[in-house]
Coordinates of C-alpha atoms and ligand atoms in Angstrom, one line a residue:
M1 CA 3.4 0.6 -21.7
R2 CA 5.1 4.0 -21.7
G3 CA 7.3 3.8 -18.6
F4 CA 8.2 6.3 -15.9
D5 CA 11.4 7.5 -17.6
S6 CA 9.4 8.5 -20.8
I7 CA 6.9 10.7 -18.9
D8 CA 7.6 14.4 -19.6
R9 CA 4.1 15.7 -20.4
I10 CA 1.0 14.9 -18.3
G11 CA -2.5 15.5 -19.4
V12 CA -5.2 16.5 -16.8
V13 CA -8.8 16.2 -17.8
G14 CA -10.9 18.6 -15.6
A15 CA -9.8 21.9 -14.2
G16 CA -11.9 22.0 -11.1
T17 CA -10.6 21.8 -7.5
M18 CA -8.9 18.4 -8.0
G19 CA -7.8 18.7 -11.6
S20 CA -6.2 22.1 -11.1
G21 CA -4.5 20.8 -8.0
I22 CA -3.1 17.8 -9.8
A23 CA -2.0 20.0 -12.7
Q24 CA -0.2 22.3 -10.2
V25 CA 1.7 19.6 -8.4
A26 CA 2.7 18.0 -11.7
A27 CA 4.1 21.4 -12.9
T28 CA 5.8 22.2 -9.6
N29 CA 7.6 18.9 -9.9
G30 CA 8.9 19.6 -13.3
Y31 CA 6.4 18.1 -15.7
D32 CA 4.8 19.8 -18.7
V33 CA 1.1 19.8 -18.2
V34 CA -1.9 20.1 -20.5
M35 CA -5.0 20.9 -18.4
R36 CA -8.3 20.5 -20.2
D37 CA -11.9 21.5 -19.3
V38 CA -15.0 21.8 -21.5
E39 CA -15.3 25.6 -21.4
T40 CA -12.8 28.4 -21.4
D41 CA -14.3 29.9 -18.2
L42 CA -13.6 26.6 -16.4
V43 CA -10.0 26.5 -17.6
E44 CA -9.6 30.1 -16.4
E45 CA -11.1 29.3 -13.0
G46 CA -8.6 26.4 -12.8
F47 CA -5.7 28.8 -13.5
E48 CA -7.1 31.2 -10.8
T49 CA -7.1 28.4 -8.3
I50 CA -3.6 27.5 -9.2
D51 CA -2.4 31.1 -9.0
E52 CA -3.9 31.5 -5.5
S53 CA -2.5 28.2 -4.3
L54 CA 1.0 29.0 -5.7
S55 CA 0.9 32.4 -4.0
R56 CA 0.0 30.7 -0.6
L57 CA 2.9 28.4 -1.0
V58 CA 5.3 31.3 -1.8
D59 CA 3.9 33.3 1.1
G60 CA 4.5 30.3 3.4
D61 CA 8.1 29.9 2.1
A62 CA 7.2 26.4 0.8
L63 CA 8.1 27.5 -2.8
D64 CA 10.1 30.4 -4.2
R65 CA 8.5 32.8 -6.6
E66 CA 10.8 31.8 -9.5
A67 CA 9.8 28.2 -9.1
A68 CA 6.1 29.1 -8.9
D69 CA 6.3 31.2 -12.0
A70 CA 8.2 28.4 -13.9
A71 CA 5.6 25.9 -12.8
R72 CA 2.8 28.2 -14.0
E73 CA 4.5 28.5 -17.4
R74 CA 4.6 24.7 -17.8
I75 CA 0.8 24.5 -17.7
E76 CA -1.1 24.8 -20.9
G77 CA -4.9 25.2 -20.8
T78 CA -7.2 23.9 -23.4
T79 CA -10.8 23.0 -24.2
D80 CA -9.8 20.5 -26.9
L81 CA -9.1 17.0 -25.8
A82 CA -7.1 16.5 -29.0
D83 CA -4.4 18.7 -27.3
L84 CA -3.7 15.7 -25.0
A85 CA -2.6 13.6 -28.0
D86 CA 1.1 13.9 -27.2
C87 CA 0.8 13.4 -23.4
D88 CA 2.8 10.5 -21.8
F89 CA 0.4 10.0 -18.9
V90 CA -3.2 11.2 -18.4
V91 CA -5.1 11.8 -15.1
E92 CA -8.9 12.3 -15.3
A93 CA -10.6 14.5 -12.7
V94 CA -14.0 15.3 -14.0
A95 CA -17.4 15.0 -12.2
E96 CA -18.0 11.9 -10.1
N97 CA -20.5 10.4 -12.6
M98 CA -19.9 7.1 -14.2
D99 CA -21.5 8.0 -17.6
V100 CA -19.4 11.2 -17.8
K101 CA -16.2 9.3 -16.8
R102 CA -16.9 6.5 -19.3
D103 CA -17.4 9.0 -22.1
V104 CA -14.2 10.8 -21.2
F105 CA -12.2 7.5 -21.1
G106 CA -13.8 6.4 -24.5
D107 CA -12.6 9.7 -26.0
L108 CA -9.2 9.5 -24.4
N109 CA -8.8 6.0 -25.8
E110 CA -9.2 7.4 -29.3
T111 CA -7.0 10.5 -28.6
V112 CA -4.0 9.3 -26.7
D113 CA -1.3 6.9 -27.9
E114 CA -2.2 3.3 -27.1
D115 CA 0.8 2.7 -24.8
V116 CA -0.1 5.6 -22.5
V117 CA -1.5 4.9 -19.0
L118 CA -4.9 6.5 -18.2
A119 CA -5.5 7.3 -14.5
T120 CA -8.7 8.3 -12.9
N121 CA -9.0 10.4 -9.7
T122 CA -12.4 8.9 -8.9
S123 CA -13.1 8.8 -5.2
T124 CA -15.7 6.0 -5.1
L125 CA -16.6 4.8 -8.6
S126 CA -15.4 1.4 -10.0
I127 CA -12.0 1.7 -11.8
T128 CA -12.9 -1.6 -13.6
S129 CA -16.1 -0.1 -15.0
I130 CA -14.3 3.1 -16.1
A131 CA -11.5 1.0 -17.7
S132 CA -14.0 -1.1 -19.7
A133 CA -14.9 2.0 -21.7
T134 CA -11.4 1.7 -23.3
D135 CA -9.5 -0.9 -25.4
R136 CA -6.7 -0.8 -22.8
P137 CA -8.2 -1.8 -19.4
E138 CA -4.8 -3.1 -18.3
L139 CA -3.4 0.5 -18.6
V140 CA -6.1 2.1 -16.5
V141 CA -5.5 2.7 -12.8
G142 CA -7.0 4.8 -9.9
L143 CA -4.8 7.7 -8.7
H144 CA -6.9 9.3 -6.0
F145 CA -5.5 12.6 -4.7
M146 CA -6.7 14.3 -1.6
N147 CA -8.1 17.8 -1.3
P148 CA -6.3 20.3 -1.2
V149 CA -4.0 18.5 -3.6
P150 CA -1.0 20.9 -3.2
V151 CA -0.7 20.3 0.6
M152 CA -2.0 16.8 1.3
D153 CA 0.8 14.2 1.5
G154 CA -1.1 11.1 0.4
V155 CA -2.4 9.5 -2.8
E156 CA -4.4 6.3 -3.0
V157 CA -3.5 4.0 -5.8
V158 CA -6.5 1.8 -6.8
V159 CA -6.1 -1.4 -8.6
G160 CA -8.8 -2.4 -11.1
E161 CA -9.8 -5.9 -12.0
R162 CA -7.6 -5.8 -15.2
T163 CA -4.9 -3.3 -14.1
D164 CA -1.4 -4.5 -15.0
D165 CA 1.1 -4.9 -12.1
E166 CA 3.5 -2.6 -14.0
V167 CA 0.9 0.1 -14.2
V168 CA 0.3 -0.1 -10.5
S169 CA 4.1 0.3 -9.9
L170 CA 4.1 3.2 -12.4
A171 CA 1.2 4.9 -10.5
H172 CA 3.1 4.6 -7.2
G173 CA 6.3 5.9 -8.8
L174 CA 4.6 8.9 -10.4
A175 CA 2.7 9.9 -7.3
E176 CA 6.1 9.8 -5.4
A177 CA 7.7 11.9 -8.2
L178 CA 4.9 14.4 -7.4
G179 CA 6.0 14.6 -3.8
K180 CA 3.3 12.3 -2.4
E181 CA 3.3 9.1 -0.3
T182 CA 1.0 6.3 -1.5
W183 CA -1.1 3.5 -0.3
E184 CA -2.8 0.9 -2.3
A185 CA -6.4 -0.3 -2.4
D186 CA -8.4 -2.9 -4.3
D187 CA -11.3 -1.7 -6.5
K188 CA -14.0 -2.0 -3.9
P189 CA -16.5 0.8 -3.2
G190 CA -14.8 3.9 -1.6
F191 CA -11.5 2.1 -1.6
V192 CA -9.8 2.7 1.8
S193 CA -10.2 6.5 2.1
N194 CA -13.8 7.1 1.4
R195 CA -15.1 3.8 2.7
I196 CA -14.0 5.0 6.1
L197 CA -14.1 8.8 5.8
M198 CA -17.6 9.2 4.4
P199 CA -19.5 7.3 7.1
W200 CA -17.4 9.3 9.7
I201 CA -18.7 12.5 8.1
N202 CA -22.2 11.1 7.7
E203 CA -22.3 10.1 11.4
G204 CA -21.1 13.6 12.3
I205 CA -24.0 15.1 10.4
R206 CA -26.4 12.7 12.1
A207 CA -25.0 13.6 15.5
Y208 CA -25.5 17.3 14.7
D209 CA -29.1 16.7 13.5
E210 CA -29.9 14.6 16.6
R211 CA -28.6 17.4 18.8
V212 CA -25.8 15.4 20.4
A213 CA -23.7 18.6 20.5
T214 CA -23.3 21.9 18.8
R215 CA -21.6 21.9 15.4
E216 CA -18.6 23.5 17.0
D217 CA -18.4 20.9 19.8
I218 CA -18.8 18.0 17.3
D219 CA -15.8 19.3 15.3
R220 CA -13.8 20.3 18.4
G221 CA -14.5 16.9 20.0
M222 CA -13.2 15.0 17.0
R223 CA -10.2 17.4 16.5
L224 CA -9.1 17.2 20.1
G225 CA -10.3 13.7 20.8
T226 CA -8.7 12.0 17.8
N227 CA -6.0 14.5 16.7
V228 CA -7.4 15.1 13.2
P229 CA -7.0 18.6 11.6
M230 CA -10.7 19.0 11.0
G231 CA -13.9 17.6 12.5
P232 CA -16.6 16.0 10.3
L233 CA -18.7 19.0 9.7
E234 CA -15.9 21.4 8.8
L235 CA -14.4 18.7 6.7
A236 CA -17.7 18.1 4.9
D237 CA -17.8 21.9 4.1
H238 CA -14.2 21.7 2.9
V239 CA -14.8 18.7 0.6
G240 CA -18.2 19.9 -0.6
L241 CA -21.6 18.5 0.6
D242 CA -22.5 17.5 -3.0
V243 CA -19.3 15.5 -3.2
C244 CA -20.0 13.9 0.2
L245 CA -23.6 13.0 -0.8
D246 CA -22.6 11.5 -4.2
A247 CA -19.9 9.4 -2.5
T248 CA -22.2 8.3 0.3
E249 CA -24.9 7.4 -2.2
T250 CA -22.5 5.2 -4.2
L251 CA -21.4 3.5 -1.0
H252 CA -25.1 3.0 0.0
E253 CA -25.9 1.5 -3.4
E254 CA -22.9 -0.9 -3.3
L255 CA -22.7 -1.7 0.4
G256 CA -26.2 -1.3 1.8
D257 CA -28.0 0.4 4.6
R258 CA -25.1 1.1 6.9
Y259 CA -24.2 3.9 4.4
T260 CA -27.6 5.5 4.2
P261 CA -26.9 9.3 3.7
A262 CA -27.9 11.4 6.7
Y263 CA -31.3 13.2 6.2
L264 CA -29.7 16.6 6.9
L265 CA -26.9 16.0 4.3
R266 CA -29.6 15.5 1.6
R267 CA -31.6 18.5 2.7
K268 CA -28.5 20.8 2.7
V269 CA -27.6 19.7 -0.8
E270 CA -31.2 20.3 -1.9
A271 CA -31.0 23.8 -0.5
G272 CA -27.8 24.5 -2.5
D273 CA -25.8 24.8 0.8
L274 CA -22.7 22.9 -0.5
G275 CA -20.1 24.2 2.0
K276 CA -17.3 26.6 1.6
K277 CA -17.7 26.9 -2.2
T278 CA -21.2 28.3 -1.8
G279 CA -20.5 30.3 1.3
R280 CA -22.7 28.1 3.5
G281 CA -22.8 24.5 4.6
F282 CA -22.8 23.6 8.3
Y283 CA -21.0 26.9 8.8
E284 CA -21.1 30.3 7.1
Y285 CA -18.1 31.7 5.2
E286 CA -17.2 35.1 3.9
Ligands
LIG301 N1 -2.8 25.6 -1.6 C1 -1.6 26.0 -1.1 N2 -1.4 26.1 0.3 C2 -2.5 25.8 1.1 C3 -3.7 25.4 0.5 C4 -3.9 25.3 -0.9 N3 -5.0 25.0 -1.5 N4 -4.6 25.2 1.6 C5 -3.9 25.4 2.7 N5 -2.6 25.8 2.4 C6 -1.5 26.2 3.3 C7 -1.8 27.5 4.0 O1 -1.4 28.6 3.3 C8 -1.0 27.3 5.3 O2 0.4 27.6 5.0 P1 1.3 28.2 6.1 O3 1.4 27.1 7.2 O4 2.6 28.4 5.4 O5 0.6 29.4 6.6 C9 -1.1 25.8 5.5 O6 -1.5 25.2 4.3 C10 -2.1 25.5 6.6 O7 -3.4 26.1 6.2 P2 -4.3 26.9 7.1 O8 -3.5 27.7 8.1 O9 -5.2 27.7 6.3 O10 -5.3 25.9 7.8 P3 -5.0 24.5 8.4 O11 -3.7 24.5 9.3 O12 -6.3 24.1 9.0 O13 -4.7 23.6 7.2 C11 -5.7 22.0 5.7 C12 -5.6 23.5 6.1 C13 -4.4 21.6 5.1 C14 -6.8 21.9 4.7 C15 -5.9 21.1 7.0 O14 -7.0 21.7 7.7 C16 -6.2 19.7 6.7 O15 -5.3 18.9 6.4 N6 -7.5 19.4 6.7 C17 -8.0 18.0 6.4 C18 -8.1 17.9 4.9 C19 -8.5 16.5 4.5 O16 -8.8 15.7 5.3 N7 -8.5 16.4 3.2 C20 -9.0 15.1 2.6 C21 -10.4 15.2 2.3 S1 -11.0 13.7 1.6 C22 -10.6 13.8 0.0 O17 -10.0 14.7 -0.5 C23 -10.9 12.6 -0.7 C24 -12.2 12.6 -1.4 O18 -12.3 11.8 -2.3 C25 -13.4 13.4 -1.0

């Protein structure tokens, strides 16, 4: 296995919200990064997200402009997976779809040196199943970042059925080198984070649909009552209602009826009201 001290260049597959965030924190922590998506437009959108986020950090004095510019320079964009060939560690952050992820891991297995660890940012899917698309399941691990990646402190390390102990240690070490604190979960549906967070969001949606309170009071009640930064409806909008529905459906399939997606969640996704990213979810955005 390529160890922690040999990691200089990190490959990130997927330039969406999570992939671009991961690329950004890797670069601001001194790593060279290759960020890949399937189309040039998607890579460019990833860079736009990174530029906006770096500027927010600079405006808030969390990073100086020179360091932000240097980080930006360290990120190379590509649409060609072959450009990840000389990476020392790879994180995948593509769509939450098992077939898509297994295809990506099959391709990575062919592209990246055989001693390189392949991590997945999956939020609910089986690490073990993703790993079995490769010839190196012992080198596959879950590295589940939280959104927005540049400001959230935690990363969940998920241990697949065949993940080697040394790979688990490497995943913790690398996440810490990216400025994060970690916790570890077994490869059970939703791990720790989404097994608990998704039913919380789902129940918030049901409470709203059943007129328990206004959307504002549901969010305010949970913010003030449990000291969290966002209530369930505003958090659903922040994460994306499509992401919430996919995750809840996976939990429902794996763990049964207690995870049945709320009717209103399904309806909103059908209507294309996916939260902040489409300008409308449970709230409206500029
Ligand atoms: N990049 C850089 N900086 C950012 C940023 C980003 N993407 N988003 C927010 N910030 C900065 C802001 O610029 C601001 O900086 P200053 O304090 O210097 O002004 C600071 O963070 C706070 O932001 P805001 O003032 O805009 O708003 P806020 O105080 O409500 O914080 C938040 C925003 C960090 C998102 C906070 O509301 C929060 O922590 N919410 C909960 C998020 C959460 O639970 N995420 C996990 C979702 S679950 C998940 O990701 C797993 C999954 O699989 C679905």
